[in-house]
Tab-separated table of C-alpha atoms in Angstrom:
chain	number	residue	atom	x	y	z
A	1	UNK	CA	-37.066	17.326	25.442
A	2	UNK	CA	-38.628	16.693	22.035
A	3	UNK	CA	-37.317	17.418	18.339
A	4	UNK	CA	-39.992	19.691	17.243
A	5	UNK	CA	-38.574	22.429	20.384
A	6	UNK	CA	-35.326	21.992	20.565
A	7	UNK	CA	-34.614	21.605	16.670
A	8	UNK	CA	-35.355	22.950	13.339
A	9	UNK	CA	-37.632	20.870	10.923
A	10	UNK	CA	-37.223	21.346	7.047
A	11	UNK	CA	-39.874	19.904	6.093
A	12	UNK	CA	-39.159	19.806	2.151
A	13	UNK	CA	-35.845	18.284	3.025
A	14	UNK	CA	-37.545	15.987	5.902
A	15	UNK	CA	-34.479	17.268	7.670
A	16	UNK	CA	-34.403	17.519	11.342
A	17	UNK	CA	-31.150	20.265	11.852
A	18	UNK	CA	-30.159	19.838	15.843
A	19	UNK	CA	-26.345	21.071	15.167
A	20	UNK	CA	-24.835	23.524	18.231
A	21	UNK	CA	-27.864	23.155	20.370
A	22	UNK	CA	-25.944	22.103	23.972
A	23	UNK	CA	-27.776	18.738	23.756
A	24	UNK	CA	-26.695	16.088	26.287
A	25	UNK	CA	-28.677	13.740	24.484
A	26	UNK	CA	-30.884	12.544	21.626
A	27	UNK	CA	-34.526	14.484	21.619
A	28	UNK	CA	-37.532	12.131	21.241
A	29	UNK	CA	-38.806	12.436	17.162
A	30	UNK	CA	-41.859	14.048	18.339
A	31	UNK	CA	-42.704	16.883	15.314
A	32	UNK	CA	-39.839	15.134	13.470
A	33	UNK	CA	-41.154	11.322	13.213
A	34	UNK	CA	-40.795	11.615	9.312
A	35	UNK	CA	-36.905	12.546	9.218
A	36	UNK	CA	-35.024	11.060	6.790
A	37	UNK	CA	-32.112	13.367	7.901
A	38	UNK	CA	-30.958	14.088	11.257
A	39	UNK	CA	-28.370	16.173	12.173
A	40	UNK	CA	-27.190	16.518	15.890
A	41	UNK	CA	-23.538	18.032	15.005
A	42	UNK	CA	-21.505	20.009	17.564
A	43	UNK	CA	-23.080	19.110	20.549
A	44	UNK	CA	-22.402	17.362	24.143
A	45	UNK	CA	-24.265	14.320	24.170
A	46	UNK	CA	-21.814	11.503	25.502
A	47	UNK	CA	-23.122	8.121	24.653
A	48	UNK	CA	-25.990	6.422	22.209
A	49	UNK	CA	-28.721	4.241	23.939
A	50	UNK	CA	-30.668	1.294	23.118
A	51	UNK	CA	-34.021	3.468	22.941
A	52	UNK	CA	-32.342	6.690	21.200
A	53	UNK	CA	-33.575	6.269	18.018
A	54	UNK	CA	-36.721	4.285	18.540
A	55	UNK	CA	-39.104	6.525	17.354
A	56	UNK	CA	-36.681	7.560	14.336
A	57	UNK	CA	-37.993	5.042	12.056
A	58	UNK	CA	-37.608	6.782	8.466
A	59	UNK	CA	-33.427	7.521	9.077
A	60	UNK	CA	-31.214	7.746	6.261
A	61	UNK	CA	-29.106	9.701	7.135
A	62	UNK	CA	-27.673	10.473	10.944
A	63	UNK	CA	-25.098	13.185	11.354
A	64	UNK	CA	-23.608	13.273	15.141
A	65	UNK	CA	-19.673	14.404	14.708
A	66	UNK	CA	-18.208	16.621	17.257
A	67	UNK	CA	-20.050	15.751	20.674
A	68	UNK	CA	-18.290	13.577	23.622
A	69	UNK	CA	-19.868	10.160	22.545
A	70	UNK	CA	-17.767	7.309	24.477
A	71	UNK	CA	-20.076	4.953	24.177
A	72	UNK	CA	-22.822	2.786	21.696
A	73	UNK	CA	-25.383	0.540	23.370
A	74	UNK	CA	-26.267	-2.552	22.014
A	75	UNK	CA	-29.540	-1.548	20.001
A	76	UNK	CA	-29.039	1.531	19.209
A	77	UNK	CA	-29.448	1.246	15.474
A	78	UNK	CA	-31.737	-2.271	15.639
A	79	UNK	CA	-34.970	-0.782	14.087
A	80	UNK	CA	-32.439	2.046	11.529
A	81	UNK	CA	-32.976	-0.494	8.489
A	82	UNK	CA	-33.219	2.386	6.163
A	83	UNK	CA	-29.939	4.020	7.750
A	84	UNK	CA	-27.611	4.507	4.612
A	85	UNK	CA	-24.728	7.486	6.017
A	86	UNK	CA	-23.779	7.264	9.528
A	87	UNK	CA	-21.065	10.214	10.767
A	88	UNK	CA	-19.700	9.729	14.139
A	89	UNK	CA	-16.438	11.234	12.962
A	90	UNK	CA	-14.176	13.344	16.209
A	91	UNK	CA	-15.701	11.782	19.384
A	92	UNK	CA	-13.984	9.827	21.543
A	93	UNK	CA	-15.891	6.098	20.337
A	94	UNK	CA	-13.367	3.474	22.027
A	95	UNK	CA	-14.743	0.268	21.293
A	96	UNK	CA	-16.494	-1.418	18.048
A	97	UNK	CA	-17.762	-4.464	19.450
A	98	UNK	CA	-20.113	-7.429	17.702
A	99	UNK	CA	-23.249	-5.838	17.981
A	100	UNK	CA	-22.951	-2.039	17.440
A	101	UNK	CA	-24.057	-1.844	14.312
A	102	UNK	CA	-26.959	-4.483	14.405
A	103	UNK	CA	-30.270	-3.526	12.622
A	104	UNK	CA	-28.494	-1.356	9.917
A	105	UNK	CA	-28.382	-3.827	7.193
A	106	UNK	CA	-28.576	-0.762	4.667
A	107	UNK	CA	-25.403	1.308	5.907
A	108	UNK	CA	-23.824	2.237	2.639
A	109	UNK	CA	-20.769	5.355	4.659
A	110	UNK	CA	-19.362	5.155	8.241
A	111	UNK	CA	-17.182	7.916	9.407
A	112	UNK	CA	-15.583	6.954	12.480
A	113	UNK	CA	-12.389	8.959	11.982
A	114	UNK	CA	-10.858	10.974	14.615
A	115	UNK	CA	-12.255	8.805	17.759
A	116	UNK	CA	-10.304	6.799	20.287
A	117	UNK	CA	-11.003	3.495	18.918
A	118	UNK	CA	-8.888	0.787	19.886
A	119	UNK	CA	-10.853	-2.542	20.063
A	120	UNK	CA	-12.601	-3.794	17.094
A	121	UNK	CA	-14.974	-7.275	17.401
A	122	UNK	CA	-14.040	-9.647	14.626
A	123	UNK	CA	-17.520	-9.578	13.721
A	124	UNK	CA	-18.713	-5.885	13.870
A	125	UNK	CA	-19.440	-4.957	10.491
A	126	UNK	CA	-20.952	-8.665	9.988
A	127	UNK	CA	-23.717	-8.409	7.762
A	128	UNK	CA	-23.090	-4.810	6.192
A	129	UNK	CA	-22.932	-6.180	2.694
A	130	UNK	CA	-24.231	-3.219	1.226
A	131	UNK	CA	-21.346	-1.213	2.692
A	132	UNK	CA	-19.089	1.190	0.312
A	133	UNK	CA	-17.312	3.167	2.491
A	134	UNK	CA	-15.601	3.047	6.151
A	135	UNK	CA	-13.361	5.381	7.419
A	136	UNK	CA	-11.432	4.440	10.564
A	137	UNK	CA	-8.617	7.056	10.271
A	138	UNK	CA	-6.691	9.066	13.120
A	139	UNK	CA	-7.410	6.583	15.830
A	140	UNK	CA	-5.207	3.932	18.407
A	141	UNK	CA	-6.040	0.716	16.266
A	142	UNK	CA	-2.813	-1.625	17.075
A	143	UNK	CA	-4.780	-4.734	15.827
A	144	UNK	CA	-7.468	-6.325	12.948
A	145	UNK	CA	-8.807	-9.644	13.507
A	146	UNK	CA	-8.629	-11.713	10.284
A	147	UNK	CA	-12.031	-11.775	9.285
A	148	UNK	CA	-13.127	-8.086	10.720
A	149	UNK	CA	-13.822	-7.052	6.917
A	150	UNK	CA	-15.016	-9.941	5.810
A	151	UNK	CA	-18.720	-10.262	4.000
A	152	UNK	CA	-17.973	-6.928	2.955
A	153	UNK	CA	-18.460	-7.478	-1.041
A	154	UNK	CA	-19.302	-3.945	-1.712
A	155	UNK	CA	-16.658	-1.785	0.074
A	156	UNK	CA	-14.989	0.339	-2.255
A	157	UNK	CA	-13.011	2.932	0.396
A	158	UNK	CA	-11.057	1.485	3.226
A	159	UNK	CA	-9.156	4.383	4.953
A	160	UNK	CA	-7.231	3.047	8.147
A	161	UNK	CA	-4.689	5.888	8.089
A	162	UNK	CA	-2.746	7.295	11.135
A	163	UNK	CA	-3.361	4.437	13.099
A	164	UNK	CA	-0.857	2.650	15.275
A	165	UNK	CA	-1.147	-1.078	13.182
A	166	UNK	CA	2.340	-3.058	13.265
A	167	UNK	CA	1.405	-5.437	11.093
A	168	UNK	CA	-1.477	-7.885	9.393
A	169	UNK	CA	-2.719	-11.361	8.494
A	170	UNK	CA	-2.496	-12.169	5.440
A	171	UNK	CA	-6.270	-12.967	5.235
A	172	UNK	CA	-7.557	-9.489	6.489
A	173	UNK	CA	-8.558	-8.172	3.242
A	174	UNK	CA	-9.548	-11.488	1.436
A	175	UNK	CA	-13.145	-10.796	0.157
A	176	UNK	CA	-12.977	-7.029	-0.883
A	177	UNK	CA	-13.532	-7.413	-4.533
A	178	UNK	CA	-14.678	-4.340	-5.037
A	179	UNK	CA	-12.385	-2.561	-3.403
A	180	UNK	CA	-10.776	0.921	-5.190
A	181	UNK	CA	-9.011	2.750	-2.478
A	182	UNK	CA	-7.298	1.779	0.772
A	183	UNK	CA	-5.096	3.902	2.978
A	184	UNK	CA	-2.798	2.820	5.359
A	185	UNK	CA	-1.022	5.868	5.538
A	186	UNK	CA	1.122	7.364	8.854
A	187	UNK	CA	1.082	3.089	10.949
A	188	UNK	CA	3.733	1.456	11.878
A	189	UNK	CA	4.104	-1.146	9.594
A	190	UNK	CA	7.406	-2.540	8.963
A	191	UNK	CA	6.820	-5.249	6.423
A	192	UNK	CA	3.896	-6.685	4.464
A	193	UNK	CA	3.221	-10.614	4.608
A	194	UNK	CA	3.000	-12.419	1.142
A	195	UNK	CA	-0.808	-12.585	-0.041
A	196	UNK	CA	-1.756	-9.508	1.501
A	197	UNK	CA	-3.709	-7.859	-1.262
A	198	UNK	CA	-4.724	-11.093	-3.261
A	199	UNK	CA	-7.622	-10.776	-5.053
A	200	UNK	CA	-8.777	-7.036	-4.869
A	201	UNK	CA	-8.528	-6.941	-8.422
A	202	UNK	CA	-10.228	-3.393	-8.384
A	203	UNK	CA	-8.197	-1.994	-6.551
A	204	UNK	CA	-6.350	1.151	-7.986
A	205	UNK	CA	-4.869	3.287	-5.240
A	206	UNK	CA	-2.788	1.763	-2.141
A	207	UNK	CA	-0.862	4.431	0.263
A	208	UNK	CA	1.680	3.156	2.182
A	209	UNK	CA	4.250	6.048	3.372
A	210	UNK	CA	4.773	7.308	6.306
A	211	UNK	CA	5.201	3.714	7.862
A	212	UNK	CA	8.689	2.144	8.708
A	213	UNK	CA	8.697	-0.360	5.984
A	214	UNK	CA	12.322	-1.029	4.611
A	215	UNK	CA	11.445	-4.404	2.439
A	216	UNK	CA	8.399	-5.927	0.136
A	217	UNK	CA	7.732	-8.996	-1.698
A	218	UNK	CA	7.579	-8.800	-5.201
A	219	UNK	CA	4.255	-7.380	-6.571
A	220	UNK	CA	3.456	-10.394	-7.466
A	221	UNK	CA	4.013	-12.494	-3.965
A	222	UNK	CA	1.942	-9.341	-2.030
A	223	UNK	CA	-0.798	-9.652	-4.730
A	224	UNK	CA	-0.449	-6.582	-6.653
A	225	UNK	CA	-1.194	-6.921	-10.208
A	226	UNK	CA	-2.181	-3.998	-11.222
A	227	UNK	CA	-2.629	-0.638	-10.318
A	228	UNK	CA	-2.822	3.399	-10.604
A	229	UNK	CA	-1.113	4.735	-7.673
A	230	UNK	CA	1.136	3.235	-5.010
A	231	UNK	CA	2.457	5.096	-2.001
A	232	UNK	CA	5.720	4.311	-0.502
A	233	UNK	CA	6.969	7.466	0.265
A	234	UNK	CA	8.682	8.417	3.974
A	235	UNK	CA	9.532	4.722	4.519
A	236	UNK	CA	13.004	3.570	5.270
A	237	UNK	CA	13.748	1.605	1.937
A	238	UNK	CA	17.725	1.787	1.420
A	239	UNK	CA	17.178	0.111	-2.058
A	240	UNK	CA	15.218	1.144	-4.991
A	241	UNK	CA	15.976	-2.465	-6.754
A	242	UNK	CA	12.466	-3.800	-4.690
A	243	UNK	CA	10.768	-1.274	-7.114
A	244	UNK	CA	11.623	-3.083	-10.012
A	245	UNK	CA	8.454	-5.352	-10.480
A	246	UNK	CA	6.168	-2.539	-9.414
A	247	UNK	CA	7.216	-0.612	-12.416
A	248	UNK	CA	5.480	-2.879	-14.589
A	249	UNK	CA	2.187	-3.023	-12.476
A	250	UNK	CA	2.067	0.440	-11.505
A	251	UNK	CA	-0.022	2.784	-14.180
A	252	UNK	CA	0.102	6.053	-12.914
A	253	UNK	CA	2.374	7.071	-9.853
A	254	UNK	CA	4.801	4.711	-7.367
A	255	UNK	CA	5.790	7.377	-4.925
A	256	UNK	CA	8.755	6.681	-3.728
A	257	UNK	CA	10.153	10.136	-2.350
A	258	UNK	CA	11.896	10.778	0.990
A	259	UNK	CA	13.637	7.193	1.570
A	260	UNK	CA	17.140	7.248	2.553
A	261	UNK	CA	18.198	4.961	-0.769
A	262	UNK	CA	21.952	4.386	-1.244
A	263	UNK	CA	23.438	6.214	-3.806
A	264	UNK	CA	24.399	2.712	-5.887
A	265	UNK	CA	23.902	0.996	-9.210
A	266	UNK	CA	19.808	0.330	-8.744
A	267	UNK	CA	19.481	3.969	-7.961
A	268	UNK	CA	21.339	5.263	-10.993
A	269	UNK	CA	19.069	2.772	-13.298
A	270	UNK	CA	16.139	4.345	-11.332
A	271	UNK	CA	17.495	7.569	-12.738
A	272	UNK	CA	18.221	6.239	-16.504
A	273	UNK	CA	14.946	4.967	-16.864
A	274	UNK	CA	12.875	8.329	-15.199
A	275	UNK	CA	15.042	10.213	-17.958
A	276	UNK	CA	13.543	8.567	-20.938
A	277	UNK	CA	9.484	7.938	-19.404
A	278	UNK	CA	6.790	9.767	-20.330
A	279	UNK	CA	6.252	13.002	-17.919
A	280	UNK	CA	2.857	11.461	-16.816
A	281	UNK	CA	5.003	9.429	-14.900
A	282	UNK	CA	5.535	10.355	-11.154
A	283	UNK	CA	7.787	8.855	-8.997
A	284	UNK	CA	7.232	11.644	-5.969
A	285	UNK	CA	8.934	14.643	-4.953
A	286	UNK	CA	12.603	14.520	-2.989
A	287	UNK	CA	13.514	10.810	-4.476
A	288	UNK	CA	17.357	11.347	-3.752
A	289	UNK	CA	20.364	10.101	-2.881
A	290	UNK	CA	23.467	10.832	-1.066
A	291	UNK	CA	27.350	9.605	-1.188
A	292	UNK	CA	30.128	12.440	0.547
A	293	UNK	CA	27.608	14.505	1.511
A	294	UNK	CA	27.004	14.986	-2.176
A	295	UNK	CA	23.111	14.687	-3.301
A	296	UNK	CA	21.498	13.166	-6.204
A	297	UNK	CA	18.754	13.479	-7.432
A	298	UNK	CA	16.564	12.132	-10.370
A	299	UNK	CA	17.561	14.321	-12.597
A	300	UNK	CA	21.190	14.453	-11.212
A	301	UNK	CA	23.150	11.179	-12.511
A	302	UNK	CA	25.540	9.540	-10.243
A	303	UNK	CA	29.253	9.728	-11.763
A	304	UNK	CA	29.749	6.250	-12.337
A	305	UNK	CA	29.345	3.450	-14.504
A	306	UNK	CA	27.604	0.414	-13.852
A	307	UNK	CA	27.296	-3.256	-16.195
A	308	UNK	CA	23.834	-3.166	-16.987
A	309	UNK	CA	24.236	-7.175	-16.655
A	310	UNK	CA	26.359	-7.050	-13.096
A	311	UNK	CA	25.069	-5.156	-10.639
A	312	UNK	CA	23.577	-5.311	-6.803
A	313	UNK	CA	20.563	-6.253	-7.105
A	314	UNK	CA	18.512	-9.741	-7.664
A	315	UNK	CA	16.175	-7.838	-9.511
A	316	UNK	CA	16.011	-7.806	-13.572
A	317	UNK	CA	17.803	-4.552	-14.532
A	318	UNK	CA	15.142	-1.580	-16.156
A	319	UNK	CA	15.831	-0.889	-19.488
A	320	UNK	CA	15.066	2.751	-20.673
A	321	UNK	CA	11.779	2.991	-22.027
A	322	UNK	CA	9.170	5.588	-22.661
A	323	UNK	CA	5.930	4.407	-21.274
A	324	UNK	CA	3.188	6.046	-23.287
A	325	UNK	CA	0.787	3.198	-24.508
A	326	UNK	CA	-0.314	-0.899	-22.870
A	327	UNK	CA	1.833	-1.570	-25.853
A	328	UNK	CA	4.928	0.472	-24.287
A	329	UNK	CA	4.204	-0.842	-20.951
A	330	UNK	CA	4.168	-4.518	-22.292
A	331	UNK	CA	7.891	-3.829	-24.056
A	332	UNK	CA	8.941	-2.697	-20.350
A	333	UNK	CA	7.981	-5.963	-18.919
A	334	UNK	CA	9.504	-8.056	-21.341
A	335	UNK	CA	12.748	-5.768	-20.733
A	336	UNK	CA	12.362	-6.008	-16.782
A	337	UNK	CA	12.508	-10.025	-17.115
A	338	UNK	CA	15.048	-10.211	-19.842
A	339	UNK	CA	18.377	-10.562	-17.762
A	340	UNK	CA	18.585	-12.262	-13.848
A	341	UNK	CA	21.574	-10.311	-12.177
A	342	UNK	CA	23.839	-12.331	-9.466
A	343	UNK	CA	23.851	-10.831	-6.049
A	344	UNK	CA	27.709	-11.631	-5.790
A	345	UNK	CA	29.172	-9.183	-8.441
A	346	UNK	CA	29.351	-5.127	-7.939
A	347	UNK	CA	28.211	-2.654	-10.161
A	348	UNK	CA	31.711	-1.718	-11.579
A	349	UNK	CA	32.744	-3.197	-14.265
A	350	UNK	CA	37.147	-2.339	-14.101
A	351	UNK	CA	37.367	-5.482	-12.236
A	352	UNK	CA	35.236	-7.400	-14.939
A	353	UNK	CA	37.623	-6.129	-17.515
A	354	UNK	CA	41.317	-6.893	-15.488
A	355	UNK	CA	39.675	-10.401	-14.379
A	356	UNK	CA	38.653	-10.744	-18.163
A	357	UNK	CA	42.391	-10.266	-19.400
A	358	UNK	CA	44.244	-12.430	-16.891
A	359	UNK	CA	41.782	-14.893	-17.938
A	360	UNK	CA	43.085	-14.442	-21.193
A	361	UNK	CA	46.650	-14.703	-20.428
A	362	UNK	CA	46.233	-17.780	-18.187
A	363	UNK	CA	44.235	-19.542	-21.209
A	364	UNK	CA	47.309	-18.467	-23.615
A	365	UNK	CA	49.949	-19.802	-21.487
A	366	UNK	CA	47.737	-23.095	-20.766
A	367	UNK	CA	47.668	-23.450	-24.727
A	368	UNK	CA	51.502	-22.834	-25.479
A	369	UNK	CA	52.251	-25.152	-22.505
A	370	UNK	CA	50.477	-27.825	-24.257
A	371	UNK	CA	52.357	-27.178	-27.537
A	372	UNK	CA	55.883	-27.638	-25.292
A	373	UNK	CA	54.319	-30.210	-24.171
A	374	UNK	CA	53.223	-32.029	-27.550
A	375	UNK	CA	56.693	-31.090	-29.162
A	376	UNK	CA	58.364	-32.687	-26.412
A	377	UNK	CA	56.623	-36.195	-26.445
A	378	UNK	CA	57.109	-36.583	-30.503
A	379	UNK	CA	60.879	-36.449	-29.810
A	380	UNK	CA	60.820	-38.537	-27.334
A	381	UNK	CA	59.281	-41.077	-29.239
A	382	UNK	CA	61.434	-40.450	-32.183
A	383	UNK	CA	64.265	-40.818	-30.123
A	384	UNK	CA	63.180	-44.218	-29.177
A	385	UNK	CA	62.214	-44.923	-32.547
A	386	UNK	CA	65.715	-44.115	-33.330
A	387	UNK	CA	67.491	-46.134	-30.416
A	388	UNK	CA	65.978	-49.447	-31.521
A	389	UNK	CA	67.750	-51.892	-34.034
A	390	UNK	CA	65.883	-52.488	-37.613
């Protein structure tokens, strides 16, 4: 079966169109030796051999979502060296191993979402430096060795979303300097370790709900310095007091809707300070609260009072402030790390004010105690003074 038969050649476009043509497997290039685009979309063709692509020398781009491919031979892309977009997205791909991608030193996109992929070799996107893209979302990944990404200096989209990854070395995205996006959306992550996103100092969105995280590190300790848009949404945070230093690194949006938080003194500060931000500001839909099956929301202030000083967090306390310039963001840090709050002492302050007074009172009897005291001695000694002869 060659191209030229079973597929339609544009020959302005140098585009070899093979989508919905019941292939089982790759045509030889014969009519189409010049493609720089083939498309074989939509059909049945089950795995990817060593000699598939031989004669497809002038590949740049190679479109195969939507057949039944299982399986990539070693060699398959080892003479593709001008292969820049490769879509393999909704087959049923289960294993990445060392070799797969071998010969395609100029793969710049990978689409591999929406396969069955569960094994990834350490090593299998080893020498794709001129990477940007890779999209591994909506398949059975439970585990990244250290170094898989590593080498990949150019990668600017990570997506890893809807996987089934518990957790991560702190080392697995050391490297990705140019990194802008990454998506770890709909896992089952329940913490983060400390160092996780050192150094991707490009970085400016991070999604993170629909995990089962209930704690971080401070944005400092996971490596976050600065950024647009953070997603921690659908988690199982009962606090928002971890939010605190994210605040000041977060430009744009920290989406923190639909945790069950505690309706309690960190969640009514998270409330003072929304009130007086500017409206560019977005903390995510259904951030709430609820205490006696009564719910709060941002807008809807819980009833009590809380010491701005004492409350239940470790966290610095966030000062109301409208964040509309770098110059109003920098008066928000220095507010955040103005005051260190003491685990041990609640929210509200009646008890501050009774322990205050009896303080008082003690110190006042102390003090007239010591005058009874005083008095007592100098007639004593007068008495003495008194008793003895001239």
């Amino acid at each position: 079966m060659i191209c030229v038969q079973v597929c339609e050649y544009k020959y302005l476009l140098q585009k070899a169109d093979c989508d919905e043509r019941n292939l089982d497997h790759v045509p030889s290039s014969t009519g189409c030796e010049n493609s720089t685009t083939l498309s074989l979309e939509r059909n049945h063709i089950k795995q990817l051999l060593a000699e598939s692509f031989l004669e497809f020398n002038n590949l740049e781009n190679l479109y195969m979502s939507d057949n039944n491919l299982s399986m990539i031979q070693s060699g398959t892309f080892i003479n593709m060296k001008h292969l820049q977009n490769l879509f393999l997205s909704d087959n049923d791909i289960r294993e990445l191993r060392n070799d797969t991608f071998v010969g395609a030193r100029s793969l710049r996109r990978i689409n591999l979402n929406r396969n069955s992929i569960l094994d990834i070799g350490k090593h299998a996107f080893h020498n794709l430096s001129k990477l940007v893209a890779l999209h591994l979302s909506h398949n059975i990944i439970q585990y990244l060795q250290p170094t898989v990404f590593h080498g990949l200096k150019n990668l600017q989209r990570l997506a890893l979303d809807n996987n089934a990854l518990e957790n991560f070395d702190n080392q697995t995205f050391k490297g990705l300097t140019q990194l802008i996006s990454l998506s770890l959306h709909g896992n089952k992550l329940t913490q983060l370790p400390n160092g996780l996103f050192e150094g991707l100092t490009c970085v400016q969105e991070i999604v993170l709900s629909e995990n089962g995280l209930h704690k971080l590190p401070l944005s400092s300790v996971l490596g976050i310095t600065s950024i647009n848009r953070l997603y921690l949404d659908h988690n199982d945070f009962k606090t928002t007091a971890i939010f605190t230093s994210y605040l000041r690194v977060t430009h744009e949006q920290l989406n923190i809707g639909d945790n069950p938080f505690e309706c309690d003194c960190d969640f009514k500060e998270i409330q003072e300070w929304y009130r007086n931000v500017s409206q560019e500001y977005f903390l995510g839909t259904s951030v709430m609260c609820s205490i006696r099956n009564v719910t709060y929301n941002l807008g809807n202030l819980l009833p009590f009072n809380c010491n701005k000083y004492f409350s239940t967090s470790s966290h610095s306390p966030m000062t109301p402030v409208r964040i509309s310039s770098t110059s109003d963001q920098s008066l928000l840090t220095n507010d955040l790390l103005t005051t260190q709050r003491n685990d041990e002492i609640g929210c509200n302050t009646t008890g501050w004010k009774i322990a205050t007074a009896l303080l008082s009172l003690y110190s006042i009897a102390c003090t007239f105690a010591l005058i009874l005291l005083r008095a007592e001695i100098i007639q004593l000694f007068q008495n003495i003074y008194v008793a003895v002869p001239g």
